[in-house]
Amino acid sequence: MIARLLAAVALAALPAAALADTLIDNINGISVDRDGKVTHFSAMVIDDRGRIAQVIGQGERPPQGIDYRENGRGKTVIPGMIDAHLHIMALGLAQLTVDLSDTRSLAEAQAKIAAYAAANPERPWIVGRGWNQEQWGLGRFPTAAELDAAVPDRPVWLERVDGHAGWANSVAISVSGVTASTADPTSGRVERLPGGKQPAGVFVDTAMELVGKNVPPPRATDRDVALHKAQELLVQHGVTAVADMGTSIEDWMTFRRAGDEGRLRVRIMAYAGSVPDMVLIGGSGPTQWLYDDRLRLNGLKLYLDGALGSRGAMLKAPYADDPGNKGLPVINGTQLRNNMSRAAMEGYQVAIHAIGDAANAEALDAIEELADDYTGDRRWRIEHAQIVDPVDIPRFGQHGVIASMQPVHQTSDRLMAEARLGPDRLAGAYAWRSIHDAGAPLAFGSDAPVEVPDPFTGIAAAITREDAQGQPLGGWHAEQRVTREEALAAYTSGAAYAGFAEGRFGRLAAGERADFLVLDTDPLTADPSDLRTIRVLETWIGGEKVYDASPEERREADAPGR
């Protein structure tokens, strides 16, 4: 299988035909500024460098003498979507390992793990991700014994859907040397069997390293294939640029190999996962834009707390369903400020993972304290900002803190959030409207592979606060909805601004890269229930078509009623 995939990667590296000036006309063209102002146009000219040379307004005549013409047949054209927060290598590697994100019960997960192990007898470890005990209706974490029932003879290590907990079988626990006497590490927790200290099978946050450090790392060839698979998935969903959160030196070298060989299509704004990786990659500051604006190291990603699902998010008050537990700080306040200063003094942008209300308050405190020392255009980022105390929301606007949020998390987490917090602490939960109105720029993403990197599902969630089944009717805390224009901006021009890429890509305007999508439906006029079924017919990056829907998909898109 790896050999076949490597062959596909090699094909993707074949040199593209030289570009020439191209007219894209007969289109319903849409672009949106960060403030939500929409521009409509009927045609655009792309120059031989893959930039937009001219946008032709409705009623205006296109220029003559253009080398090539593409007839848009009246379809909607919008900017390429930018996923402002995902993990691109994890997304690709997830497609090469066991994926439990679609399982709806423990028994279904066990069957899928066993089938994968049987199909891959040569693998010394069975690894994967995506399990979610909340989705299974389990009401507790799974155990090592339940994983032994699927694979008893080889070590198994499976990360939770949010990446903040891992599930190991007994062999994996044994070879990792974890016993009843193993202490919980700082900012981590080993789940124990009732009535004793024996490891139960789940390891939360920093405790994951007790087992995870023993898993054989992916080879360079595995990484190359994973990047190829991730890019294929992204362009199919209309994602042309991403902010990669937690980039390692191994990830960066994978991106560089792809760029050197002409295989890097999606634009990557990288945020190093540690100060050592940041310095190793960037040296004395953010890198230059490489490969025609396809790669840049922007800054540093810091983890302040864990996730709500594994009860690692830092809360101001105990969890409603786990009294006495306020979550786990991954780093303390002093470490946070030291790392922020280390990055900021050399011009790196800082992105802080903060999910719980205590973590968001701490991140805002740190930004306020450092803003006087590190002036200028810093664009401090808080990633997720899922649970914010309403009294802290105005502080997002005081220093223009970018709220990098993932709308689909709200629809996925709704019931779990209600259980974790109780009904009286939800006013600042996934509070897109309030944070936007406080003056904070919004940048939307998926957190893939935690969620599917489908921006149109995200837009649907952002404007309705309903899930795919239309629940709850009228929207969960509907006062926090944003408009279609604001949601589209957060996935395009707003996400570009969040990554210091404005003027390069993110809008369909003269001088910017010709990254755009051809859709079967106008997202600004479609019924909200139809947003999730929008088809991407074509994806263009830098004036080159990198994805083309199949003839069957095009026929379905042209069918009556679409």
Coordinates of C-alpha atoms in Angstrom, one line a residue, residues 38-306:
V38 CA -19.1 41.5 0.2
T39 CA -17.9 42.2 -3.3
H40 CA -19.7 40.6 -6.3
F41 CA -18.1 40.2 -9.7
S42 CA -18.7 38.4 -13.0
A43 CA -15.1 37.6 -14.2
M44 CA -11.5 37.8 -13.2
V45 CA -8.1 37.7 -15.0
I46 CA -5.3 35.5 -13.7
D47 CA -1.8 36.4 -14.8
D48 CA 1.1 34.1 -15.7
R49 CA 2.4 34.2 -12.1
G50 CA -0.8 32.8 -10.7
R51 CA -2.0 36.1 -9.3
I52 CA -5.3 37.9 -9.9
A53 CA -4.6 40.7 -12.4
Q54 CA -8.1 42.1 -12.6
V55 CA -11.5 41.6 -11.1
I56 CA -14.4 42.5 -13.5
G57 CA -17.5 43.8 -11.9
Q58 CA -21.0 42.9 -12.9
G59 CA -22.0 44.7 -16.1
E60 CA -18.4 45.4 -17.0
R61 CA -16.9 44.1 -20.3
P62 CA -14.0 41.6 -19.9
P63 CA -10.7 42.6 -21.5
Q64 CA -9.9 41.3 -25.0
G65 CA -6.8 39.3 -26.2
I66 CA -6.5 37.0 -23.2
D67 CA -4.6 33.8 -23.9
Y68 CA -7.1 31.4 -22.3
R69 CA -10.7 31.5 -21.3
E70 CA -12.6 29.4 -18.7
N71 CA -16.4 29.6 -18.9
G72 CA -17.7 29.4 -15.4
R73 CA -21.2 28.5 -16.7
G74 CA -22.8 30.7 -14.1
K75 CA -21.3 28.8 -11.1
T76 CA -20.4 30.5 -7.8
V77 CA -16.7 31.3 -7.3
I78 CA -15.4 32.2 -3.9
P79 CA -11.9 32.5 -2.3
G80 CA -10.2 29.3 -1.3
M81 CA -11.0 28.4 2.2
I82 CA -8.4 28.8 4.9
D83 CA -8.5 26.5 7.9
A84 CA -7.1 28.6 10.7
H85 CA -6.4 25.7 13.0
L86 CA -5.5 22.1 12.2
H87 CA -2.8 19.5 12.4
I88 CA -1.9 18.6 8.8
M89 CA 0.5 15.8 9.5
A90 CA -1.8 14.2 12.1
L91 CA -4.6 14.5 9.5
G92 CA -2.6 12.6 7.0
L93 CA -1.2 10.0 9.4
A94 CA -4.7 9.3 10.6
Q95 CA -5.5 8.1 7.2
L96 CA -2.7 5.5 7.4
T97 CA -3.6 4.2 10.8
V98 CA -6.8 3.0 12.5
D99 CA -9.4 5.8 12.6
L100 CA -12.1 5.5 15.3
S101 CA -13.8 8.8 14.7
D102 CA -16.8 7.3 13.0
T103 CA -17.5 4.6 15.7
R104 CA -20.7 4.9 17.7
S105 CA -20.1 2.3 20.4
L106 CA -17.3 0.6 22.2
A107 CA -18.2 -2.7 20.5
E108 CA -17.9 -1.1 17.1
A109 CA -14.5 0.4 18.0
Q110 CA -13.3 -3.0 19.2
A111 CA -14.4 -4.7 16.0
K112 CA -12.6 -2.0 13.9
I113 CA -9.4 -2.2 15.9
A114 CA -9.4 -6.0 15.7
A115 CA -10.0 -5.9 11.9
Y116 CA -7.2 -3.4 11.4
A117 CA -4.8 -5.5 13.4
A118 CA -5.7 -8.6 11.4
A119 CA -5.1 -6.7 8.2
N120 CA -1.7 -5.4 9.3
P121 CA 0.1 -8.4 11.0
E122 CA 3.5 -6.9 10.2
R123 CA 3.0 -3.8 12.4
P124 CA 4.8 -4.0 15.8
W125 CA 2.4 -1.5 17.3
I126 CA -1.3 -0.8 16.4
V127 CA -1.7 3.0 16.5
G128 CA -4.6 5.3 15.7
R129 CA -6.9 7.9 17.0
G130 CA -10.4 9.3 17.1
W131 CA -12.1 7.4 20.0
N132 CA -14.7 9.4 22.0
Q133 CA -16.4 7.8 25.0
E134 CA -19.0 10.5 24.9
Q135 CA -20.0 9.6 21.4
W136 CA -20.2 5.9 22.5
G137 CA -22.5 6.8 25.4
L138 CA -20.1 5.0 27.7
G139 CA -20.3 7.4 30.6
R140 CA -16.7 6.6 31.5
F141 CA -13.3 6.1 29.9
P142 CA -12.6 2.7 28.2
T143 CA -10.2 0.3 29.9
A144 CA -7.1 -1.7 28.9
A145 CA -9.0 -4.9 29.4
E146 CA -11.5 -3.8 26.8
L147 CA -8.7 -3.1 24.3
D148 CA -7.1 -6.4 25.2
A149 CA -10.3 -8.0 23.9
A150 CA -9.6 -6.6 20.5
V151 CA -5.8 -7.0 20.4
P152 CA -4.2 -9.1 23.2
D153 CA -0.8 -9.9 21.6
R154 CA 0.7 -6.6 20.5
P155 CA 0.9 -3.1 22.0
V156 CA -1.9 -0.8 21.1
W157 CA -2.0 3.0 21.5
L158 CA -4.9 5.1 20.4
E159 CA -5.3 8.9 20.9
R160 CA -8.6 10.4 21.9
V161 CA -10.4 12.5 19.3
D162 CA -9.1 15.7 20.9
G163 CA -5.5 14.5 21.2
H164 CA -5.6 15.0 25.0
A165 CA -5.8 11.4 26.2
G166 CA -4.5 8.1 25.0
W167 CA -5.9 4.6 25.4
A168 CA -3.4 1.7 25.8
N169 CA -3.9 -2.1 26.1
S170 CA -2.1 -4.2 28.7
V171 CA 0.9 -5.0 26.5
A172 CA 1.5 -1.3 25.7
I173 CA 1.3 -0.5 29.4
S174 CA 3.7 -3.3 30.3
V175 CA 6.3 -2.6 27.7
S176 CA 6.2 1.1 28.8
G177 CA 7.0 0.1 32.4
V178 CA 3.9 1.8 33.8
T179 CA 2.8 0.2 37.1
A180 CA 0.7 0.9 40.1
S181 CA 3.7 2.7 41.6
T182 CA 4.1 5.1 38.6
A183 CA 3.3 8.6 39.8
D184 CA 1.1 11.0 37.8
P185 CA 3.4 13.4 36.0
T186 CA 3.0 17.1 36.4
S187 CA 0.0 18.3 34.4
G188 CA -1.1 14.8 33.6
R189 CA -3.2 12.0 35.0
V190 CA -3.0 8.2 34.9
E191 CA -6.6 6.8 35.2
R192 CA -6.6 4.1 37.8
L193 CA -8.7 1.0 38.4
P194 CA -11.3 1.4 41.1
G195 CA -10.1 0.6 44.6
G196 CA -6.4 0.8 43.8
K197 CA -3.5 2.3 41.8
Q198 CA -3.3 -0.1 38.9
P199 CA -3.4 1.8 35.5
A200 CA -6.8 1.4 34.0
G201 CA -5.7 2.1 30.4
V202 CA -6.3 5.8 29.8
F203 CA -3.6 8.5 30.1
V204 CA -4.5 12.2 30.2
D205 CA -2.5 15.1 28.8
T206 CA 1.2 14.9 29.8
A207 CA 0.7 11.3 31.1
M208 CA 0.3 10.3 27.5
E209 CA 4.1 10.5 27.1
L210 CA 4.5 7.6 29.5
V211 CA 3.3 5.3 26.7
G212 CA 3.5 7.5 23.6
K213 CA 7.3 7.8 23.8
N214 CA 7.6 4.1 23.1
V215 CA 5.6 4.1 19.9
P216 CA 7.9 3.8 16.8
P217 CA 7.9 7.2 15.0
P218 CA 6.7 7.4 11.4
R219 CA 9.4 7.1 8.7
A220 CA 10.2 9.9 6.3
T221 CA 8.4 8.0 3.6
D222 CA 5.3 7.6 5.8
R223 CA 5.4 11.3 6.4
D224 CA 5.6 12.1 2.7
V225 CA 2.6 9.9 2.0
A226 CA 0.7 11.3 4.9
L227 CA 1.2 14.9 3.6
H228 CA 0.0 13.8 0.2
K229 CA -3.1 12.2 1.7
A230 CA -3.8 15.3 3.8
Q231 CA -3.5 17.6 0.8
E232 CA -5.8 15.4 -1.3
L233 CA -8.4 15.6 1.4
L234 CA -8.1 19.3 2.0
V235 CA -8.4 20.4 -1.7
Q236 CA -11.5 18.1 -2.1
H237 CA -13.1 20.1 0.7
G238 CA -12.0 23.4 -0.8
V239 CA -9.3 24.2 1.7
T240 CA -6.4 26.0 0.0
A241 CA -4.4 27.2 3.0
V242 CA -4.0 26.1 6.6
A243 CA -2.5 27.2 9.9
D244 CA -0.6 24.1 11.2
M245 CA -0.6 24.1 14.9
G246 CA 2.3 22.3 16.7
T247 CA 4.7 21.9 13.8
S248 CA 7.8 19.8 14.6
I249 CA 11.1 19.8 12.9
E250 CA 10.1 16.5 11.3
D251 CA 6.9 18.1 10.0
W252 CA 8.8 21.1 8.7
M253 CA 11.3 18.9 6.8
T254 CA 8.4 17.0 5.3
F255 CA 6.9 20.3 4.1
R256 CA 10.3 21.4 2.7
R257 CA 10.8 18.1 0.8
A258 CA 7.4 18.6 -0.7
G259 CA 8.2 22.2 -1.6
D260 CA 11.5 21.3 -3.1
E261 CA 10.0 18.6 -5.3
G262 CA 6.9 20.6 -6.4
R263 CA 4.5 18.5 -4.3
L264 CA 3.4 21.3 -1.9
R265 CA 0.1 22.6 -3.1
V266 CA -1.8 23.8 0.0
R267 CA -0.4 26.9 1.7
I268 CA 0.9 26.2 5.2
M269 CA 1.3 28.9 7.9
A270 CA 3.3 26.9 10.5
Y271 CA 3.4 27.4 14.3
A272 CA 6.1 25.4 16.0
G273 CA 5.2 23.0 18.8
S274 CA 8.0 24.0 21.1
V275 CA 10.6 26.8 21.6
P276 CA 13.5 24.4 20.5
D277 CA 11.6 23.6 17.3
M278 CA 10.8 27.2 16.7
V279 CA 14.5 28.2 17.0
L280 CA 15.7 25.2 15.0
I281 CA 13.3 26.0 12.1
G282 CA 13.3 29.8 12.2
G283 CA 16.5 30.8 13.9
S284 CA 16.3 34.5 14.7
G285 CA 12.7 35.0 13.6
P286 CA 9.9 33.9 11.4
T287 CA 11.0 32.5 8.1
Q288 CA 10.5 34.1 4.7
W289 CA 7.5 33.0 2.6
L290 CA 8.7 30.0 0.6
Y291 CA 7.5 28.3 -2.6
D292 CA 5.4 31.1 -3.9
D293 CA 3.7 31.8 -0.6
R294 CA 3.1 28.2 0.2
L295 CA 5.1 27.9 3.4
R296 CA 6.2 30.1 6.3
L297 CA 7.0 29.6 10.0
N298 CA 4.9 32.3 11.7
G299 CA 5.4 31.6 15.3
L300 CA 4.9 29.4 18.4
K301 CA 2.0 27.3 19.6
L302 CA 1.7 26.9 23.4
Y303 CA -0.6 24.5 25.3
L304 CA -2.0 26.1 28.4
D305 CA -4.6 23.4 29.3
G306 CA -6.1 20.2 28.1

